[in-house]
C-alpha cells in the first residue's frame, strides 16, 4: 500500500527527515515511536503533503500512485487520512457541514453519489457512536470549544466517516485520560480491516496496550533506526531509548 | 513565508459573473451637469414644480460643497461634467401599456436570476427593478394595494402620492447633508418608494434590484421607506453592473422612517462590478443610507453584504429618537484585488433606553483596503442608552489592509458602550486541515470565510443568505494559491 524510499525533508533549510525507508501493507498496524524531536510528526505531515516541509529526496508510492506529486486534497480523497495531534478550529463552520463536504469529496473520488441529507445524518450518528461522541457536537463549529478529549475523539470520528485506506494517527493518545484513551482505541480497532492500514505515532506504550501493532519502529534523528514486533514497545517502555541511541552512529 | 508569497502571486480575480451588457436602445441626456440638465430630467419625469424647485436648491447647494476627503480611500479625481446623469431604456412606441416590459429587459433580469414574475411569485417577493435611471417594472402592486401598502417607483410616487413624498423625502437625509446626498437630491432619477400603513405587517419581502447598463452613466437612485405605527416590512436590495474599463459613479440615497412600534429590516447584497484584477474599471459606490426610529419602541435593522464596487463609501445609520428604540447594523464587507471599502455605521442615541448593536465583519484579500468606520453617539438626554459593537477583520495574504476607526461620543453618564475588535488571518493550519479532509483550497477559503461571516449572514432572509454565501466564495476565487 505504502512504500517510502530514502525520504528526505526539511523545513526552513533544516533537514528533519534524513532518509526514511518504510513499508506498509493492507491490514497492518504499525507504531512509530521515538524521543521528542526525532521527526515523527514531520514524517506524518510530509506524507499528508503539508507544504511547510520541503521534500528534498526520495520516493513515496501509495497504491501504485506517486504520492509526492499529488496535492494534499488529492491524497485525502484517495484515502490517506491524518489524525492531527493538534486539531484545528474553524469558527462558524459546523462539524455537520464540514463532514458533508469532506464525505462528498471522498465519495466522488470513489465514484459514488453524494449522500442525501437524511442518509448523511444517519451515517454521522452511526459513526459518532463508535467513539461515543455526543452528536450535539455536530452542530457546533469544527473543534471550537471542544475539550481535549472531544477533539481527539472527533479526529477518529472523521476517520470513521471518511473510511480511509491508510490512516496516520499523530499522537492521538496525547492528553487523553484513561477512559478517553480506551474509547479512542476501541474506535480505531473497530475500524481495522483487511483492506486498510493504520500507522500510530506515539510516545507511549500505553496506547499499544489497546491497539496491538504488528510492527514497532523507532524513529531517531530523521531515520528509522530499529524495527521489531509488538514486544519492542514493551522493551522501550522499560528500558527507554538509550540502548538504541547509544548504538546509533549518525 | 514562501507560502504567503505564493498566495499573493497567484491572486487573480474570477471573471465577474454579471458583467454582460444588454444591447438595448437607451435614451440619454447629454453628459454633464447644469440647471438645464436638471430641468430636463424633471421634465422627462413629468414632475410637479415643487420637485424641480427642490432639485435646483440641492444643485445650488452642491456647487458650494467640497468633496469629502476624510475617508481612508484613494479616490482618483472625478470629473462630474463627464458623467451622464440620465439614461433610460427606450420604450418601443407600439407598446400601449406602460407595464409591458421589453423582452430584452426581461432577458437581462432573467440572466441576473431576477425573473420579474413567475418565480418571484413562488418565492413570495415583490420586486421593483431599476435599470440605469428608471424603474422598469414593479411586481405585486395589486396584492400589496389590498393591504394599503404602496410599493412603486419613486417617479410614480412623486406624481401620485405627493403629500407623502413631500412629508418624508429629505426628512432623514437633508439635501445638504453631504456632497453626494446633495448631488443625488439634484439629479436622482428613480428608485423605490414604499409605505406601510398603520398596523400592517407586509406579507412578503419587498425587493429592489438595481442595474447599471449604459456606458458613461451614473446611477443616482433614491429610496424612501416609511413604516407607519406598528407596521413591519423586510426590504431587500440587490445591485449589479456590466464590466467596463471606465469607472462609473453610483450615488444613491436611502431614507427610512420607522414610526412608533414599527419595524424595518433592510438587507443589501451589493455586487456592483469591482473592477478587474489590475484595478481597472469598477463602480464608485458613494451611498448615504440613514433611517430614523421616530417613535417609541421602533426598530431598524441594516444588514449588508458588500462584495462589489471599486470603491465603497457607505455608512447605513440609525437615529434612535423614540424611547426604547433599537438600531442594528450587521455587515460583511469583502474586498479583493485593488478594491477599497470604507464602510460602517452611525448610531445616534437620542431617546431614553435606546439600544444599538453593531456587528461588522471585514474580509480583505489581494491588495485591497478595508476599513470599518463607525460612530456611536449618546446625547445628554439619552438616559440608559446601550451599545455593543463588534468589529472583526480577516486578512487573506499580506498585501491587503484592514483598519478600524471607531468613534465614541458619550454625553450621558448612564450609557453603557462596549466595543470589541479582532483581527485574524486564515491560517495555513486551517487550510491544511481542510485540504487533508479532501477539500480544495478555494472551497476551504470559501468555507472559512462563510463561517467567519455566519453571524451576519444569518440575519439575511433565507434566499438572500444562500446567494450571499455563494457570492462570498466566488468573490474570493483565485485569491489563494
XYZ file of C-alpha atoms in Angstrom:
731
model
C 0.000 0.000 0.000
C 2.694 2.462 1.051
C 6.349 2.314 0.081
C 8.669 5.033 1.317
C 12.203 5.049 -0.029
C 15.033 7.219 1.236
C 12.727 10.125 2.114
C 14.430 13.392 2.982
C 12.562 16.518 4.025
C 13.493 19.850 5.523
C 11.878 22.950 6.961
C 13.487 26.389 6.529
C 16.578 24.709 5.162
C 16.991 22.437 8.176
C 16.847 18.763 7.357
C 14.425 16.847 9.588
C 13.930 13.572 7.727
C 17.226 12.079 6.677
C 16.400 9.067 4.572
C 13.387 7.114 5.772
C 12.576 3.674 4.414
C 9.191 2.388 5.430
C 6.643 -0.027 4.066
C 3.015 -0.705 4.990
C 0.771 -3.434 3.616
C -3.010 -3.597 3.748
C -4.328 -4.990 7.026
C -1.268 -3.972 9.055
C -0.893 -1.729 12.072
C 2.439 -0.003 12.548
C 3.581 2.033 15.501
C 6.268 4.673 15.143
C 7.930 5.637 18.392
C 10.897 7.730 19.306
C 12.100 10.542 21.527
C 10.864 14.128 21.133
C 12.147 15.939 18.078
C 13.087 12.824 16.176
C 10.810 13.699 13.228
C 7.734 11.537 13.874
C 5.151 14.264 13.318
C 7.108 15.658 10.399
C 7.018 12.244 8.752
C 3.210 12.097 9.038
C 2.862 15.701 7.832
C 5.071 15.083 4.829
C 3.082 12.000 3.856
C -0.110 14.088 4.073
C 1.510 16.749 1.890
C 1.951 19.655 4.294
C 3.691 22.348 2.264
C 5.533 23.665 5.270
C 8.054 20.912 4.596
C 10.158 20.551 1.522
C 10.830 17.077 0.240
C 14.445 17.121 -0.948
C 14.909 13.495 -1.959
C 13.207 10.130 -2.011
C 10.133 8.409 -3.372
C 6.761 7.518 -1.945
C 4.441 5.103 -3.664
C 0.869 4.877 -2.441
C -1.418 2.270 -4.037
C 0.653 2.500 -7.208
C 0.442 6.299 -7.275
C 3.336 8.722 -6.910
C 2.233 10.285 -3.657
C 4.705 13.168 -3.717
C 3.189 14.505 -6.920
C -0.322 14.624 -5.527
C -1.931 17.643 -3.869
C -2.914 17.427 -0.206
C -6.599 17.124 -1.042
C -5.944 14.529 -3.737
C -4.101 12.342 -1.226
C -7.024 12.718 1.182
C -9.582 11.852 -1.489
C -7.548 8.762 -2.337
C -7.980 7.549 1.203
C -4.992 8.911 3.101
C -6.092 10.264 6.451
C -4.090 12.209 9.008
C -5.375 12.352 12.558
C -3.980 15.633 13.890
C -2.036 15.980 17.095
C -3.499 19.473 17.428
C -6.846 19.551 15.614
C -7.568 22.974 14.114
C -10.574 25.152 14.951
C -12.690 26.593 12.159
C -15.063 29.146 13.700
C -18.577 29.372 12.293
C -18.318 26.180 10.217
C -20.422 23.403 11.691
C -18.995 19.904 12.004
C -22.005 18.622 10.058
C -21.356 20.942 7.136
C -17.629 20.240 7.201
C -18.212 16.493 7.136
C -20.830 16.783 4.413
C -18.274 18.429 2.128
C -15.442 16.095 3.087
C -17.501 12.938 2.640
C -18.815 14.203 -0.700
C -15.240 14.698 -1.954
C -14.175 11.257 -0.791
C -17.208 9.598 -2.368
C -16.697 11.490 -5.607
C -13.160 10.109 -5.812
C -14.589 6.638 -5.232
C -17.127 7.175 -7.996
C -20.048 7.254 -5.585
C -23.009 9.626 -5.454
C -23.153 12.086 -2.570
C -25.334 11.016 0.348
C -28.733 12.608 0.787
C -29.276 14.811 3.822
C -31.153 12.037 5.599
C -28.530 9.392 4.831
C -25.791 11.761 5.914
C -27.462 12.372 9.256
C -27.897 8.690 9.901
C -24.320 7.963 8.835
C -22.972 10.676 11.133
C -24.932 9.340 14.117
C -23.651 5.825 13.476
C -20.043 6.907 13.280
C -20.263 9.298 16.227
C -21.483 6.373 18.339
C -18.261 4.443 17.603
C -16.219 6.975 19.551
C -19.044 7.884 21.962
C -19.018 11.413 20.598
C -22.070 13.471 21.555
C -23.918 14.031 18.280
C -24.832 17.514 19.526
C -21.241 18.415 18.669
C -22.203 18.092 15.009
C -23.967 21.442 15.218
C -21.001 23.144 16.807
C -18.193 24.781 14.864
C -15.311 22.479 13.922
C -13.260 21.827 17.094
C -14.314 25.166 18.573
C -14.790 24.897 22.310
C -14.204 21.135 22.165
C -12.365 19.689 25.143
C -9.023 17.989 24.509
C -10.680 14.580 24.639
C -13.513 15.657 22.343
C -11.030 16.928 19.800
C -9.226 13.588 19.675
C -12.469 11.636 19.508
C -13.527 13.985 16.762
C -10.456 13.032 14.751
C -11.313 9.344 14.992
C -14.936 10.169 14.179
C -13.777 11.898 10.990
C -11.597 8.915 10.189
C -14.654 6.691 10.561
C -16.661 8.967 8.286
C -14.031 9.039 5.553
C -13.180 5.317 5.643
C -9.515 5.811 4.765
C -7.277 3.091 3.418
C -4.269 4.469 5.197
C -4.716 6.283 8.492
C -1.814 8.149 10.074
C -2.660 8.962 13.681
C -0.309 11.556 15.081
C -0.091 11.373 18.885
C -3.780 10.620 19.090
C -3.237 9.399 22.647
C -1.523 12.507 23.996
C -3.532 14.398 26.558
C -6.182 11.706 26.928
C -7.315 10.335 30.246
C -7.607 6.589 30.517
C -11.320 6.450 29.651
C -10.929 8.616 26.575
C -7.892 6.580 25.553
C -9.903 3.384 25.789
C -12.740 4.901 23.720
C -10.375 6.213 21.045
C -8.524 2.896 20.881
C -11.752 0.930 20.655
C -12.810 3.192 17.799
C -9.559 2.577 15.937
C -9.808 -1.185 16.499
C -13.354 -1.306 15.197
C -12.249 0.410 12.017
C -9.440 -2.110 11.396
C -9.920 -4.365 8.419
C -8.072 -6.479 5.878
C -8.208 -3.623 3.416
C -6.909 -0.733 5.417
C -3.814 0.034 7.392
C -3.010 2.233 10.369
C 0.181 3.992 11.380
C 0.213 5.111 15.006
C 2.661 7.769 16.019
C 3.059 7.711 19.742
C 5.291 8.452 22.653
C 3.881 5.956 24.997
C 3.492 2.252 25.188
C 0.104 2.582 26.918
C -1.797 3.174 23.641
C -0.301 -0.075 22.357
C -1.953 -1.956 25.216
C -5.222 -1.188 23.493
C -4.217 -1.164 19.864
C -1.846 -4.014 19.277
C 0.565 -3.231 16.450
C 2.073 -5.706 14.034
C 5.293 -3.713 13.852
C 7.017 -1.167 16.015
C 9.612 1.242 14.609
C 11.919 3.635 16.328
C 12.484 6.945 14.590
C 15.550 8.845 15.718
C 17.173 11.918 14.206
C 15.212 11.561 10.999
C 15.822 7.883 10.380
C 14.160 4.652 11.354
C 16.928 3.068 13.372
C 15.230 -0.039 14.620
C 12.135 -2.109 13.830
C 10.595 -5.007 15.648
C 7.376 -6.674 16.712
C 4.947 -5.557 19.390
C 7.334 -6.608 22.175
C 9.699 -3.828 21.189
C 7.294 -1.274 22.617
C 7.346 -3.016 25.990
C 11.104 -3.097 25.989
C 11.230 0.604 25.149
C 8.805 1.326 27.958
C 11.046 -0.471 30.417
C 14.466 0.481 29.177
C 13.953 3.732 27.349
C 15.679 4.618 24.103
C 19.203 4.900 25.398
C 20.312 1.426 24.462
C 19.273 2.097 20.863
C 20.589 5.611 20.658
C 23.933 4.663 22.094
C 24.286 2.059 19.398
C 23.367 4.508 16.721
C 26.084 6.410 14.928
C 24.959 9.371 12.884
C 6.863 32.862 4.135
C 7.117 31.165 0.755
C 3.519 30.038 1.141
C 2.426 33.628 1.727
C 4.255 34.773 -1.380
C 2.736 32.042 -3.407
C -0.738 33.049 -2.249
C -0.057 36.604 -3.288
C 1.464 35.754 -6.621
C -1.470 33.619 -7.521
C -4.004 36.307 -6.917
C -6.279 36.697 -9.841
C -9.874 37.649 -9.875
C -12.558 35.372 -11.131
C -14.418 36.828 -14.058
C -17.290 38.918 -12.795
C -20.421 36.934 -13.493
C -22.808 39.785 -14.184
C -20.518 41.739 -16.467
C -22.609 41.467 -19.612
C -24.140 44.436 -21.409
C -27.700 44.349 -22.636
C -27.972 45.582 -26.187
C -30.937 47.810 -25.700
C -31.577 51.254 -27.025
C -31.312 53.913 -24.398
C -32.406 57.473 -24.270
C -29.755 59.557 -22.631
C -29.331 63.198 -21.843
C -26.021 64.784 -22.822
C -23.242 64.339 -20.275
C -22.507 66.982 -17.718
C -24.466 68.739 -15.027
C -26.205 72.110 -15.171
C -29.530 73.649 -14.175
C -30.670 72.925 -17.695
C -29.952 69.192 -17.339
C -31.826 69.104 -14.044
C -34.817 70.825 -15.624
C -34.748 68.276 -18.439
C -34.576 65.322 -16.009
C -37.510 66.756 -14.098
C -39.450 67.387 -17.304
C -38.764 63.875 -18.645
C -40.166 62.535 -15.442
C -43.188 64.829 -15.643
C -42.559 66.115 -12.192
C -44.520 68.807 -10.406
C -42.950 72.211 -9.959
C -42.143 71.730 -6.245
C -39.962 68.771 -7.037
C -37.988 70.714 -9.616
C -37.519 73.508 -7.085
C -36.139 71.048 -4.559
C -33.732 69.660 -7.141
C -32.447 73.077 -8.094
C -31.998 74.046 -4.468
C -29.955 70.902 -3.893
C -27.883 71.584 -7.015
C -27.032 75.109 -5.877
C -26.018 73.791 -2.501
C -23.910 71.045 -4.124
C -21.982 73.624 -6.136
C -20.737 75.147 -2.884
C -19.726 71.872 -1.243
C -16.218 70.356 -1.190
C -15.596 66.685 -1.931
C -15.404 64.657 1.273
C -11.820 63.555 1.803
C -11.840 62.167 5.320
C -12.351 58.522 4.388
C -9.466 56.051 4.226
C -9.769 55.881 0.446
C -7.714 56.882 -2.545
C -10.271 58.313 -4.923
C -8.980 59.446 -8.308
C -10.370 62.839 -9.352
C -13.888 62.548 -10.742
C -14.965 64.896 -13.495
C -18.624 65.433 -12.748
C -19.104 67.053 -16.141
C -18.101 63.787 -17.852
C -20.959 61.818 -16.295
C -24.279 61.137 -17.981
C -26.943 61.868 -15.419
C -29.899 60.305 -17.135
C -30.237 57.149 -19.237
C -33.383 55.134 -19.748
C -34.149 52.029 -21.750
C -36.108 53.342 -24.735
C -39.729 52.360 -24.812
C -40.951 50.860 -28.056
C -43.558 53.192 -29.447
C -46.015 50.430 -30.289
C -46.485 49.374 -26.693
C -49.637 50.715 -25.219
C -49.361 49.559 -21.640
C -46.688 51.134 -19.507
C -46.425 47.849 -17.654
C -45.280 45.929 -20.710
C -41.662 45.141 -20.176
C -39.365 44.994 -23.164
C -38.327 41.353 -23.769
C -34.661 42.415 -23.827
C -35.045 43.909 -20.392
C -36.828 40.873 -19.148
C -33.973 38.788 -20.508
C -31.492 40.930 -18.600
C -33.220 40.405 -15.316
C -33.675 36.706 -16.055
C -29.931 36.416 -16.638
C -29.385 38.048 -13.304
C -31.641 35.486 -11.737
C -34.340 38.054 -11.100
C -37.326 36.773 -13.027
C -39.833 39.517 -12.600
C -42.963 37.482 -12.293
C -43.477 33.771 -12.015
C -40.512 32.777 -9.926
C -40.753 35.726 -7.645
C -44.396 34.850 -7.148
C -43.299 31.445 -5.971
C -40.697 32.932 -3.715
C -43.209 35.484 -2.448
C -41.044 38.511 -3.109
C -42.310 41.725 -4.649
C -39.719 43.337 -6.898
C -39.048 46.776 -8.254
C -36.390 46.632 -10.962
C -34.392 49.732 -11.794
C -32.231 49.807 -14.923
C -29.974 52.809 -15.320
C -32.154 55.733 -14.416
C -35.677 54.376 -14.458
C -37.785 51.772 -12.789
C -38.807 49.199 -15.380
C -41.227 47.021 -13.555
C -42.781 46.651 -10.152
C -44.456 43.360 -9.340
C -47.267 42.515 -6.973
C -48.614 46.012 -6.710
C -52.229 44.912 -6.635
C -51.699 42.294 -3.911
C -49.943 44.863 -1.791
C -52.502 47.571 -2.509
C -55.196 45.430 -0.902
C -53.423 45.928 2.402
C -52.917 49.611 1.724
C -49.211 49.124 1.076
C -47.724 51.389 -1.540
C -44.746 49.970 -3.417
C -43.848 51.754 -6.615
C -41.092 53.655 -8.343
C -40.069 56.984 -6.892
C -41.155 58.792 -10.069
C -44.662 57.496 -9.717
C -44.734 58.269 -6.030
C -43.860 61.894 -6.731
C -46.764 62.113 -9.192
C -49.302 60.033 -7.314
C -48.526 60.451 -3.620
C -47.091 63.967 -3.456
C -48.203 64.546 0.134
C -46.359 61.519 1.475
C -43.277 62.283 -0.582
C -43.258 65.940 0.457
C -43.580 64.964 4.080
C -40.829 62.357 4.175
C -38.388 62.874 1.295
C -35.259 64.564 2.613
C -36.510 64.382 6.196
C -33.786 61.944 7.259
C -31.082 62.832 4.761
C -31.448 66.555 4.020
C -30.070 67.554 0.634
C -27.242 69.475 2.241
C -26.184 66.531 4.396
C -23.118 65.748 2.350
C -21.628 66.202 -1.100
C -23.102 63.070 -2.603
C -26.509 63.402 -0.968
C -26.730 66.892 -2.446
C -25.750 65.556 -5.861
C -28.333 62.817 -5.540
C -31.068 65.237 -4.459
C -30.347 67.302 -7.569
C -30.242 64.555 -10.176
C -31.855 61.439 -8.728
C -33.641 59.641 -11.459
C -35.638 56.887 -9.886
C -35.707 54.357 -7.103
C -38.323 52.747 -4.941
C -40.943 54.148 -2.683
C -42.581 52.083 -0.039
C -45.228 52.976 2.500
C -46.634 50.520 5.019
C -49.733 51.892 6.716
C -50.518 51.735 10.435
C -50.632 48.297 11.932
C -49.906 46.458 8.683
C -47.387 43.673 8.515
C -46.113 43.467 4.957
C -46.917 39.909 3.886
C -43.910 39.487 1.604
C -40.330 40.632 1.229
C -40.083 43.789 -0.837
C -37.114 43.969 -3.110
C -35.482 46.463 -5.446
C -32.968 45.332 -7.980
C -30.605 47.950 -9.357
C -28.762 47.523 -12.615
C -26.419 49.942 -14.330
C -26.267 49.111 -18.039
C -25.456 52.150 -20.169
C -21.855 53.290 -20.568
C -20.625 56.533 -19.073
C -23.693 56.747 -16.924
C -24.018 57.454 -13.272
C -26.805 55.944 -11.269
C -28.462 58.090 -8.658
C -31.395 56.312 -7.208
C -33.417 57.375 -4.269
C -35.252 55.021 -1.984
C -37.766 56.044 0.631
C -39.337 53.602 3.035
C -41.938 54.608 5.569
C -43.306 52.216 8.172
C -46.203 53.840 9.957
C -47.153 52.998 13.545
C -46.970 49.325 14.323
C -46.084 48.371 10.730
C -43.461 45.834 9.659
C -41.517 45.347 6.465
C -38.456 43.467 5.333
C -36.769 45.068 2.371
C -34.063 43.685 0.092
C -31.781 45.444 -2.329
C -29.519 43.894 -4.970
C -27.160 45.550 -7.418
C -25.012 44.580 -10.427
C -23.363 46.313 -13.360
C -21.522 45.390 -16.597
C -17.756 45.128 -16.787
C -16.396 48.320 -18.224
C -12.896 49.799 -18.266
C -14.154 53.137 -17.043
C -15.227 53.878 -13.519
C -18.915 54.518 -13.101
C -20.484 56.542 -10.363
C -23.266 55.333 -8.138
C -24.509 57.832 -5.580
C -27.728 56.669 -4.022
C -29.675 57.866 -1.032
C -31.861 55.604 1.082
C -34.109 57.062 3.757
C -36.121 55.042 6.201
C -38.705 56.319 8.627
C -39.845 53.997 11.370
C -42.755 55.245 13.444
C -43.871 54.112 16.898
C -43.841 50.330 17.444
C -42.900 49.749 13.798
C -40.022 47.647 12.483
C -37.986 47.800 9.285
C -35.343 45.336 8.192
C -33.227 46.468 5.280
C -30.904 43.956 3.621
C -28.456 44.644 0.825
C -26.367 42.338 -1.261
C -24.157 44.766 -3.137
C -22.350 43.236 -6.074
C -21.510 46.148 -8.341
C -18.682 45.444 -10.758
C -15.482 45.681 -8.658
C -13.027 46.345 -11.486
C -10.579 43.836 -12.912
C -7.605 42.160 -11.234
C -5.377 45.138 -12.122
C -7.817 47.575 -10.573
C -9.142 48.932 -13.841
C -12.782 49.953 -14.022
C -15.470 49.277 -11.474
C -18.186 51.227 -9.740
C -17.613 54.073 -7.311
C -20.267 53.461 -4.741
C -20.878 56.596 -2.666
C -24.076 55.995 -0.835
C -25.905 57.680 2.010
C -28.251 55.408 3.893
C -29.955 56.531 7.027
C -33.044 55.698 8.988
C -34.808 57.211 11.939
C -36.684 55.429 14.662
C -39.078 58.324 15.184
C -41.478 56.751 17.610
C -41.102 54.799 20.814
C -40.213 51.104 20.540
C -39.329 51.441 16.866
C -36.754 49.039 15.437
C -34.484 49.433 12.449
C -32.009 46.854 11.266
C -29.479 47.183 8.445
C -27.819 44.070 7.078
C -25.331 44.418 4.271
C -23.115 42.107 2.298
C -20.697 44.214 0.299
C -18.620 42.380 -2.268
C -18.592 44.644 -5.293
C -17.572 48.174 -6.317
C -14.068 49.513 -6.872
C -14.615 51.979 -4.033
C -17.293 51.810 -1.373
C -18.156 54.742 0.876
C -21.212 53.885 2.857
C -22.466 54.168 6.433
C -26.035 52.965 6.927
C -27.074 54.720 10.107
C -29.804 54.798 12.733
C -31.128 57.828 14.546
C -32.723 56.442 17.683
C -35.115 59.205 18.586
C -38.022 57.270 20.086
C -37.658 55.944 23.616
C -36.733 52.242 23.789
C -35.992 52.211 20.082
C -33.454 49.738 18.711
C -30.930 50.091 15.894
C -28.886 47.252 14.436
C -26.132 47.063 11.842
C -24.789 43.789 10.533
C -22.174 43.983 7.836
C -19.878 41.785 5.819
C -17.565 43.752 3.566
C -15.257 41.791 1.324
C -12.530 43.416 -0.759
C -10.187 41.700 -3.196
C -7.594 42.819 -5.769
C -7.496 46.636 -5.709
C -10.894 47.256 -4.161
C -11.266 49.803 -1.385
C -14.044 49.958 1.148
C -14.655 52.452 3.927
C -17.898 51.409 5.488
C -19.614 51.227 8.839
C -22.469 52.869 10.626
C -23.621 55.642 12.920
C -25.837 55.006 15.890
C -27.215 58.222 17.314
C -28.893 57.670 20.663
C -31.394 60.409 21.465
C -34.340 58.670 23.152
C -34.282 57.053 26.576
C -33.261 53.393 26.929
C -32.318 53.166 23.289
C -30.206 50.207 22.283
C -27.905 49.563 19.336
C -25.843 46.656 18.154
C -23.091 46.700 15.554
C -21.519 43.581 14.097
C -19.020 44.290 11.342
C -17.000 41.600 9.580
C -14.372 42.848 7.168
C -12.556 40.483 4.824
C -9.563 41.743 2.841
C -7.686 39.870 0.146
C -5.325 40.826 -2.652
C -4.072 44.405 -2.376
C -7.352 45.741 -1.132
C -8.015 48.156 1.712
C -10.940 47.546 4.013
C -11.945 49.988 6.743
C -14.640 49.966 9.348
C -15.697 53.435 10.425
C -18.412 53.818 12.990
C -19.826 56.415 15.313
C -21.738 55.714 18.494
C -23.155 58.913 19.869
C -25.178 59.282 23.057
C -26.695 62.754 23.561
C -27.154 64.173 27.108
C -30.870 63.318 27.182
C -30.407 59.675 26.176
C -30.756 58.141 29.617
C -29.921 54.443 29.789
C -28.511 54.041 26.272
C -26.761 50.788 25.438
C -24.427 49.945 22.584
C -22.492 46.850 21.719
C -20.036 46.941 18.824
C -18.014 44.109 17.450
C -15.604 44.743 14.582
C -13.706 41.826 13.198
C -11.208 41.813 10.362
C -9.998 38.818 8.428
C -6.900 39.114 6.272
C -6.057 36.861 3.366
C -2.459 37.325 2.207
C -0.113 40.077 3.419
C -0.548 42.850 0.848
C -4.025 43.915 1.968
C -5.064 46.225 4.748
C -7.739 46.244 7.425
C -8.474 49.309 9.524
C -10.926 50.115 12.261
C -11.988 53.663 13.106
C -14.473 53.596 15.941
C -15.690 56.967 17.199
C -17.475 57.030 20.521
C -19.112 60.186 21.808
C -20.967 59.667 25.063
C -22.593 62.618 26.827
C -24.763 60.787 29.318
C -23.100 59.010 32.243
C -25.725 56.250 32.404
C -24.741 54.944 28.965
C -23.050 51.584 28.539
C -20.969 51.343 25.390
C -18.927 48.267 24.554
C -16.511 47.841 21.704
C -14.689 44.675 20.735
C -12.356 44.254 17.812
C -10.322 41.356 16.471
C -8.034 40.842 13.526
C -7.276 37.381 12.247
C -5.844 35.608 9.246
C -6.825 32.430 7.530
C -4.012 30.285 8.838
C -2.040 27.767 6.834
C -3.019 25.269 9.528
C -6.713 25.788 8.816
C -6.150 25.356 5.103
C -4.026 22.267 5.642
C -6.698 20.775 7.885
C -9.414 21.363 5.280
C -7.186 20.094 2.456
C -6.396 16.986 4.459
C -10.118 16.252 4.645
C -10.305 16.407 0.852
C -11.441 19.995 0.366
C -9.735 22.034 -2.336
C -8.121 25.294 -1.237
C -10.715 27.560 -2.819
C -13.515 25.554 -1.317
C -11.733 25.729 2.027
C -11.299 29.503 1.856
C -14.957 29.918 0.927
C -15.950 27.728 3.841
C -13.746 29.545 6.348
C -14.906 32.963 5.144
C -18.550 31.973 5.290
C -18.011 30.583 8.770
C -16.420 33.857 9.796
C -19.337 35.859 8.364
C -22.003 33.498 9.634
C -23.371 35.745 12.350
C -24.220 38.391 9.758
C -25.382 36.029 7.012
C -27.823 34.519 9.481
C -29.597 37.896 9.608
C -30.399 37.807 5.899
C -33.664 36.421 4.577
C -33.224 32.792 3.517
C -32.985 33.088 -0.261
C -30.683 36.081 0.046
C -28.434 34.283 2.504
C -27.803 31.446 0.072
C -26.953 33.913 -2.672
C -24.666 35.851 -0.360
C -22.795 32.705 0.680
C -22.115 31.818 -2.930
C -21.101 35.370 -3.655
C -18.519 35.420 -0.861
C -16.921 32.253 -2.202
C -16.982 33.434 -5.814
C -15.527 36.837 -4.955
C -12.519 35.136 -3.408
C -11.954 32.590 -6.142
C -8.357 32.775 -7.250
C -7.331 34.782 -4.210
C -5.413 31.883 -2.675
C -2.831 29.742 -4.423
